[in-house]
Short mmCIF file of C-alpha atoms in Angstrom, two decimals:
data_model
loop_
_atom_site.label_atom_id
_atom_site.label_comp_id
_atom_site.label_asym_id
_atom_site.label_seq_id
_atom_site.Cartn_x
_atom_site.Cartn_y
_atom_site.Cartn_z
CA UNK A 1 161.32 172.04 266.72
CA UNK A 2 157.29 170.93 266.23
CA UNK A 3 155.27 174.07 264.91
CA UNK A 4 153.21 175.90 266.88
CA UNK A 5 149.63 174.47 266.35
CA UNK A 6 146.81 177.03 266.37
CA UNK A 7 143.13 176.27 266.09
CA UNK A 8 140.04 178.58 266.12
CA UNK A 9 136.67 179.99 264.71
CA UNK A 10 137.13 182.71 262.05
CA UNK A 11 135.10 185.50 263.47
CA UNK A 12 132.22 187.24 262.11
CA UNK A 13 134.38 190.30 260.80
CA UNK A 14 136.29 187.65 258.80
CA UNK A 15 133.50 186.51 256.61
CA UNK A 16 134.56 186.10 252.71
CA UNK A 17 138.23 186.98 253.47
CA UNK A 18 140.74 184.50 251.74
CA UNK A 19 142.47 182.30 253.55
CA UNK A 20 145.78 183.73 253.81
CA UNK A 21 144.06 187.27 254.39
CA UNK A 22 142.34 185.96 257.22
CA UNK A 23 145.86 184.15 258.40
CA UNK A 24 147.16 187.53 257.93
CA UNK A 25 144.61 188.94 260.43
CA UNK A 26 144.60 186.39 263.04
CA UNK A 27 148.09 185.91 263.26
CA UNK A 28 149.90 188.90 262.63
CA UNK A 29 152.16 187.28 259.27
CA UNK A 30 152.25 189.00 256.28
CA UNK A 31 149.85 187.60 253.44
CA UNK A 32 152.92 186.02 251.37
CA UNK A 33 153.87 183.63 254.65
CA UNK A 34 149.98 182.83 255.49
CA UNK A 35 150.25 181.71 251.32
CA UNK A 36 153.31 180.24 251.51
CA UNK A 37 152.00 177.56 255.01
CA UNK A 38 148.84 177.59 252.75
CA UNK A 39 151.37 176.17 250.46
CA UNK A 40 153.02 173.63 252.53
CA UNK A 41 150.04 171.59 253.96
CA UNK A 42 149.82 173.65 257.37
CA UNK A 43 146.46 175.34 256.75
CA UNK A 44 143.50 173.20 257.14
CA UNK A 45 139.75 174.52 256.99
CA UNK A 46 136.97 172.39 259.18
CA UNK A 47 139.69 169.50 259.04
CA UNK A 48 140.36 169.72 255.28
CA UNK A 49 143.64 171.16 253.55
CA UNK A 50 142.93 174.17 252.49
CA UNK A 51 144.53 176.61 249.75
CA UNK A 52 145.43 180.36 249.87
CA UNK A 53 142.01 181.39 247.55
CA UNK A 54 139.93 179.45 249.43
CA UNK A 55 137.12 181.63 251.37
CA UNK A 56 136.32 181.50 255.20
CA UNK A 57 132.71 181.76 256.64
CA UNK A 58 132.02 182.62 260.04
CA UNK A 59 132.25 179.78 262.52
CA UNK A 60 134.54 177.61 259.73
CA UNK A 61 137.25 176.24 262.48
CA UNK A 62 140.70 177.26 261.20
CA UNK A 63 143.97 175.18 261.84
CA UNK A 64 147.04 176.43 260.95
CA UNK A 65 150.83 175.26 261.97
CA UNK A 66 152.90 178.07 262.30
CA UNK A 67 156.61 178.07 262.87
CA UNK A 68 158.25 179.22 266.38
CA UNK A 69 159.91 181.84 266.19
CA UNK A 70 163.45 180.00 266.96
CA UNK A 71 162.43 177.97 263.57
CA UNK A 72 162.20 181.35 261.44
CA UNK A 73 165.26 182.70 259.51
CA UNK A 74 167.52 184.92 261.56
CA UNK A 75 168.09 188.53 260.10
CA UNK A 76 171.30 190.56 259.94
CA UNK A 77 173.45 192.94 258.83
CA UNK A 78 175.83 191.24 256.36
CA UNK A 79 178.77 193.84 255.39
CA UNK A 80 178.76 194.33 251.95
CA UNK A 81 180.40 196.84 249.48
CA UNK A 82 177.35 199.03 247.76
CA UNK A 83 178.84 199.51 244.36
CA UNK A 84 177.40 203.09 243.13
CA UNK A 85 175.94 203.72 246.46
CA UNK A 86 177.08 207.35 247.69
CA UNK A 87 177.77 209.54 250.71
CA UNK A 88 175.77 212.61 250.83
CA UNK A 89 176.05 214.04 253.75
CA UNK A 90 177.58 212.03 257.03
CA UNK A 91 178.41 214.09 260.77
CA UNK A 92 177.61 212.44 263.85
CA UNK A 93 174.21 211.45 263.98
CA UNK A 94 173.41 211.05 260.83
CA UNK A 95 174.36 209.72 257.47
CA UNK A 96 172.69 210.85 253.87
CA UNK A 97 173.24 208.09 250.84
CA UNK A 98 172.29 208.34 247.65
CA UNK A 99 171.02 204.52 246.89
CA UNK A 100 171.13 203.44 243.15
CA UNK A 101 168.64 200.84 242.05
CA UNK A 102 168.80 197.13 243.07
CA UNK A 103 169.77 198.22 246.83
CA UNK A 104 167.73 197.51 249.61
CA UNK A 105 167.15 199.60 252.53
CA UNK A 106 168.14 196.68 255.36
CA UNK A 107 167.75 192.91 255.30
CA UNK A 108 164.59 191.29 255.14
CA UNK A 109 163.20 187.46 254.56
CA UNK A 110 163.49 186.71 250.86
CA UNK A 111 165.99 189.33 249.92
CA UNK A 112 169.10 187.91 249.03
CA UNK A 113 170.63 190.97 247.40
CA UNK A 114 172.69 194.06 248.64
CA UNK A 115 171.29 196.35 251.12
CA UNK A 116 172.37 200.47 252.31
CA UNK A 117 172.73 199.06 256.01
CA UNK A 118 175.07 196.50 254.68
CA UNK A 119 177.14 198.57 252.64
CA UNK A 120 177.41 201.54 255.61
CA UNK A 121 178.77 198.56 257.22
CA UNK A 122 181.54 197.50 254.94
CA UNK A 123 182.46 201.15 254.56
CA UNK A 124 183.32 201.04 258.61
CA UNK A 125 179.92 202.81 259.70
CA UNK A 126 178.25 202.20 263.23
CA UNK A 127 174.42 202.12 263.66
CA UNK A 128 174.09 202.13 266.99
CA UNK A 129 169.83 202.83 267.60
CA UNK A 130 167.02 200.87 269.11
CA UNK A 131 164.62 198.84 267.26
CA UNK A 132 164.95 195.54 265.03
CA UNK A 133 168.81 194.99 264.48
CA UNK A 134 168.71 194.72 260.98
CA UNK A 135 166.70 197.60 260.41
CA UNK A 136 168.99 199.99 262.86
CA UNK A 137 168.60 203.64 261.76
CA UNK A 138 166.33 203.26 259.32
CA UNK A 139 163.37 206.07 259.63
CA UNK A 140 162.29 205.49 255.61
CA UNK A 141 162.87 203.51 253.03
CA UNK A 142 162.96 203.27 249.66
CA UNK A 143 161.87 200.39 247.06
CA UNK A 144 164.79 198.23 246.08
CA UNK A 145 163.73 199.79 242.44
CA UNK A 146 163.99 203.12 243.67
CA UNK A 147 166.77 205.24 243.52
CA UNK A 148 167.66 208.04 245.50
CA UNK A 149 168.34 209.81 248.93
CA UNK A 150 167.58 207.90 252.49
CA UNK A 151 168.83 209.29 255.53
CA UNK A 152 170.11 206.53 257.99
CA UNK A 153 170.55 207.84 261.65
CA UNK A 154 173.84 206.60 263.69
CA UNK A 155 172.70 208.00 267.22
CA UNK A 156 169.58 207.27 269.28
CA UNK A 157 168.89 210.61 269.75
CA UNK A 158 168.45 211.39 266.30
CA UNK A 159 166.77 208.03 265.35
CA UNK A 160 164.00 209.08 267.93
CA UNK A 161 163.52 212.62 266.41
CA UNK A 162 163.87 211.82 263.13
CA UNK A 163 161.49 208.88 263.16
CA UNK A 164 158.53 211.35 264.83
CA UNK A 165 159.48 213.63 262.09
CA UNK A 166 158.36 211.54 259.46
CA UNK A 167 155.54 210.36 261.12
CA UNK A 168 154.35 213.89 261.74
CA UNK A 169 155.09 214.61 258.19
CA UNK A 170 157.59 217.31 258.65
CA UNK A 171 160.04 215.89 256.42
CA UNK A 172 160.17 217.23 252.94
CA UNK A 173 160.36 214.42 250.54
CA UNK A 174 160.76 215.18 246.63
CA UNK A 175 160.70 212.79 243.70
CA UNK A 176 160.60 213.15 240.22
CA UNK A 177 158.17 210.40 237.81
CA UNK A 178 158.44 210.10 234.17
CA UNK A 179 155.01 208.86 233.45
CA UNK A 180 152.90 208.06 230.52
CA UNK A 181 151.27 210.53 229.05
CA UNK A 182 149.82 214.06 230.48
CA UNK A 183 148.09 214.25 233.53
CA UNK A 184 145.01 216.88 234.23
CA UNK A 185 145.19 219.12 235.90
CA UNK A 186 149.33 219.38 235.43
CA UNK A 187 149.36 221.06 239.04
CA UNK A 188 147.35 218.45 241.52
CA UNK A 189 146.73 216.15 244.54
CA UNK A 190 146.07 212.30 244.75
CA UNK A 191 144.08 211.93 248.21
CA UNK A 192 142.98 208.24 247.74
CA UNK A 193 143.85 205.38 250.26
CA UNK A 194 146.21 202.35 249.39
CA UNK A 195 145.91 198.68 250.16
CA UNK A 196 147.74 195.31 249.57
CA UNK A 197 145.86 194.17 246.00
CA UNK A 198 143.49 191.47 246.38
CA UNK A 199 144.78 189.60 243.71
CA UNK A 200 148.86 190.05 243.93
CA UNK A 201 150.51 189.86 246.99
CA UNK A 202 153.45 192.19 245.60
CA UNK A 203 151.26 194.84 244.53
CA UNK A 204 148.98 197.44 245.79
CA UNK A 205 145.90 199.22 245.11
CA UNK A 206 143.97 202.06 245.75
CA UNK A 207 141.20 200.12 248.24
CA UNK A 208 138.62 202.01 250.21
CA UNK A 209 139.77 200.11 252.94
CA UNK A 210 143.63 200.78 252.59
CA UNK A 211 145.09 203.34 254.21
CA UNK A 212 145.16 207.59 253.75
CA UNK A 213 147.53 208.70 251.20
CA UNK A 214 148.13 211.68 249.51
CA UNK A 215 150.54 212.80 246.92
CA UNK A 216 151.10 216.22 245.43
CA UNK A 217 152.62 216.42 241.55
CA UNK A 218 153.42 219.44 239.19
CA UNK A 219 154.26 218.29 235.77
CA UNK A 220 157.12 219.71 234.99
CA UNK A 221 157.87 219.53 231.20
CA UNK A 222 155.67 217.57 229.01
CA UNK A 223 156.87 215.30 226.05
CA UNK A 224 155.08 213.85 223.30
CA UNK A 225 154.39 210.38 225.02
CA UNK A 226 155.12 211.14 228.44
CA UNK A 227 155.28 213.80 231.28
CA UNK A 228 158.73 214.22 233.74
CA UNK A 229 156.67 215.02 237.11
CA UNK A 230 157.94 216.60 240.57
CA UNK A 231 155.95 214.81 243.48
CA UNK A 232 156.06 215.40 247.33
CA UNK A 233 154.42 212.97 249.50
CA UNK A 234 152.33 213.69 252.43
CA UNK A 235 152.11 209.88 253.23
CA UNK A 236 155.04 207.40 253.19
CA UNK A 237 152.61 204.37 251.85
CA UNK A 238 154.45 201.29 249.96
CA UNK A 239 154.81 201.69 246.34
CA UNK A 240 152.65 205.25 246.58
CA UNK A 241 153.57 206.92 243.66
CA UNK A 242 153.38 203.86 241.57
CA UNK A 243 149.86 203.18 242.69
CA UNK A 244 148.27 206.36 242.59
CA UNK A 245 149.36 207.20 239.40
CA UNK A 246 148.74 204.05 237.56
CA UNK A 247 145.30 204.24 239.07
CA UNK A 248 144.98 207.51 237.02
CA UNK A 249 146.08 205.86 234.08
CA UNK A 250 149.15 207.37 233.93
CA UNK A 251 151.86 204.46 235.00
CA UNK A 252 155.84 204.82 235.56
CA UNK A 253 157.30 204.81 232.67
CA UNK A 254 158.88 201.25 232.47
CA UNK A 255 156.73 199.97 235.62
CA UNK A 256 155.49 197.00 234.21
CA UNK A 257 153.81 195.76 236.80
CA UNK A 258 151.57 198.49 237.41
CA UNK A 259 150.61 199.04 233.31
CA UNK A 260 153.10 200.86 231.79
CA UNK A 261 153.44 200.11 228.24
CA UNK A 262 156.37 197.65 227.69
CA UNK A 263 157.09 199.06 224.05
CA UNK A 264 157.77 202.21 225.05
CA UNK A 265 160.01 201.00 228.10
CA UNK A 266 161.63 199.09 225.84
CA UNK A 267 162.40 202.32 223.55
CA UNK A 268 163.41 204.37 226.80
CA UNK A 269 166.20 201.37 227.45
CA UNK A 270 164.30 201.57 230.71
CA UNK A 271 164.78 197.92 233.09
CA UNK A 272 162.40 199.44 236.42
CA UNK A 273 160.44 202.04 236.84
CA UNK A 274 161.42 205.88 236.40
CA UNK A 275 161.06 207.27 239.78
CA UNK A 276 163.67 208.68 241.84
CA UNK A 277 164.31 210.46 245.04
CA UNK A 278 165.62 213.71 244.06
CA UNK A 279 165.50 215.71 247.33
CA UNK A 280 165.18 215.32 251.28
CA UNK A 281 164.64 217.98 253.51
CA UNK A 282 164.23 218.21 257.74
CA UNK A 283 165.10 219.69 260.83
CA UNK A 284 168.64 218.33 261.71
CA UNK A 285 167.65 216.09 264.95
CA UNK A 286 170.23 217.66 267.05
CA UNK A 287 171.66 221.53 265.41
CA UNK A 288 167.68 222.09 264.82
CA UNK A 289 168.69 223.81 261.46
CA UNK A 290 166.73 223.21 258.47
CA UNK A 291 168.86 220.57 256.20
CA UNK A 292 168.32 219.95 252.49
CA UNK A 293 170.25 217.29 249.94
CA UNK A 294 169.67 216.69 246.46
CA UNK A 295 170.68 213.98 243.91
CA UNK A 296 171.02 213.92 240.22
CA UNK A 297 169.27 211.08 238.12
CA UNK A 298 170.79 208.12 237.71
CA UNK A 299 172.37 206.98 234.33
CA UNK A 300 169.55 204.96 233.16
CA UNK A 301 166.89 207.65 233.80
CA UNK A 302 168.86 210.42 232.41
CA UNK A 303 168.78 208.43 229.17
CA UNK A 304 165.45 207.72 228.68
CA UNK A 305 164.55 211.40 229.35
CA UNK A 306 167.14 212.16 226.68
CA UNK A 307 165.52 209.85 224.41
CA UNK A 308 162.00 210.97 225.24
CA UNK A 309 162.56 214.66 225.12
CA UNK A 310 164.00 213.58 220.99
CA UNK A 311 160.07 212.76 220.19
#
């Protein structure tokens, strides 16, 4: 099926952006796809091909060839057994799991790998909620390098209260960081607002133009090289923790893309970054009773704290 051709005058609010960025903006796609037609030949800049980095000026006429939507890849729910991925809690509206690392939360374009919607799935689960149908029940989600608790709701009833109770913020959510070195103070909050990075697509920053985000810490016990942190987020931003504390100098153990020092991930035996979701708390969406589940640390983590806490 022919592309959907789109032509028009980058506005004055668009001046300097990158291409793709200003793709982004116009269009609605995420940065990665405005790269990616950047990529292919089907972005063209006052009737010359035009590249991802290149900048727009006000009045430059933009072409760009997008795909219909019948040409884009179809999502779903593909059943598949979640080795290592465990029940928590499960009645019926809603099911706990405790996701290990490489998991993601539901299918999305470029993620080939295994997902907690497809494994409730193979275990004989039904999601039965509104919104996209392969993100069904999903009110928050974690990084595929994230381990830890998500609640996935299986009624609408609870899908609707439980996704106003995040956005209202009501919804206790408690992680725990190994990160290098100690912060000051050890008992603090990150208010600073995150963005997609201007030079990485995968990353983020903290941007005056991103958006709010705040994250509370205590350090918990401090070792010679790093600190083992409890956070609870007042904002569910993408890659939060990550990003604020990196910006403070004080990366994820074994998050090598956002600084941390390879050397000493390498010591820890670490392979991602040590952050996981240790605790979830709400209102149940239909017994209204305060709920609260908790997870251990993983394998991996547990040993480089072990290792870390020897000096």
């Amino acid at each position: 099926m022919a592309p959907d051709e789109r032509t028009l005058l980058v506005p004055d609010g668009l001046e300097g952006e990158r291409v793709d960025a200003a793709i982004a903006r116009l269009f609605g796609v995420s940065r990665t796809k405005a790269a990616d037609l950047a990529a292919a030949g089907h972005v063209s800049l006052n009737h010359r091909p035009a590249v991802k980095s290149d900048r727009v000026s006000a009045g430059d006429l933009l072409e760009v060839a997008l795909p219909r939507a019948e040409d884009s890849p179809t999502l779903a729910v593909i059943a598949e057994p979640v080795p290592g991925m465990t029940i928590v809690h499960d009645d019926d509206d809603i099911v706990v799991v405790d996701k290990p690392v490489g998991v993601a939360a539901h299918p999305s374009v470029g993620w080939t790998g295994p997902t907690v919607l497809g494994g409730l799935a193979a275990a004989g689960y039904r999601i039965s909620t509104s919104g996209a149908s392969e993100r069904q029940g999903v009110v928050s989600r974690l990084d595929v390098g994230t381990s830890g608790l998500m609640v996935v709701c299986k009624s609408e009833r609870a899908y609707s209260v439980l996704k106003r109770a995040f956005k209202h913020r009501t919804v206790d959510k408690t992680y725990h960081a190994l990160v290098q070195g100690l912060p000051d103070p050890l008992v603090g909050t990150i208010d600073a607002p995150i963005g997609r990075h201007p030079g990485a697509d995968y990353k983020f920053a903290v941007l005056d133009s991103g958006r709010n985000a705040v994250t509370h810490y205590e350090v918990v016990e401090a070792f010679r090289h790093a600190s083992l942190l409890e956070i609870h987020l007042e904002t569910g931003r993408t890659h939060q923790i990550r990003v604020h504390f990196a910006a403070l100098h004080h990366p994820c153990c074994g998050d090598l893309i956002y600084g941390a020092d390879p050397t000493l991930a390498a010591r820890l035996g670490l392979e991602r970054q040590w952050l996981h979701a240790s605790g979830l708390g709400f209102e149940h969406p239909t017994r209204h009773e305060w709920v609260t589940y908790s997870s251990p640390f993983p394998a991996d983590l547990q040993h480089a704290l072990d290792v870390i806490s020897t000096g």
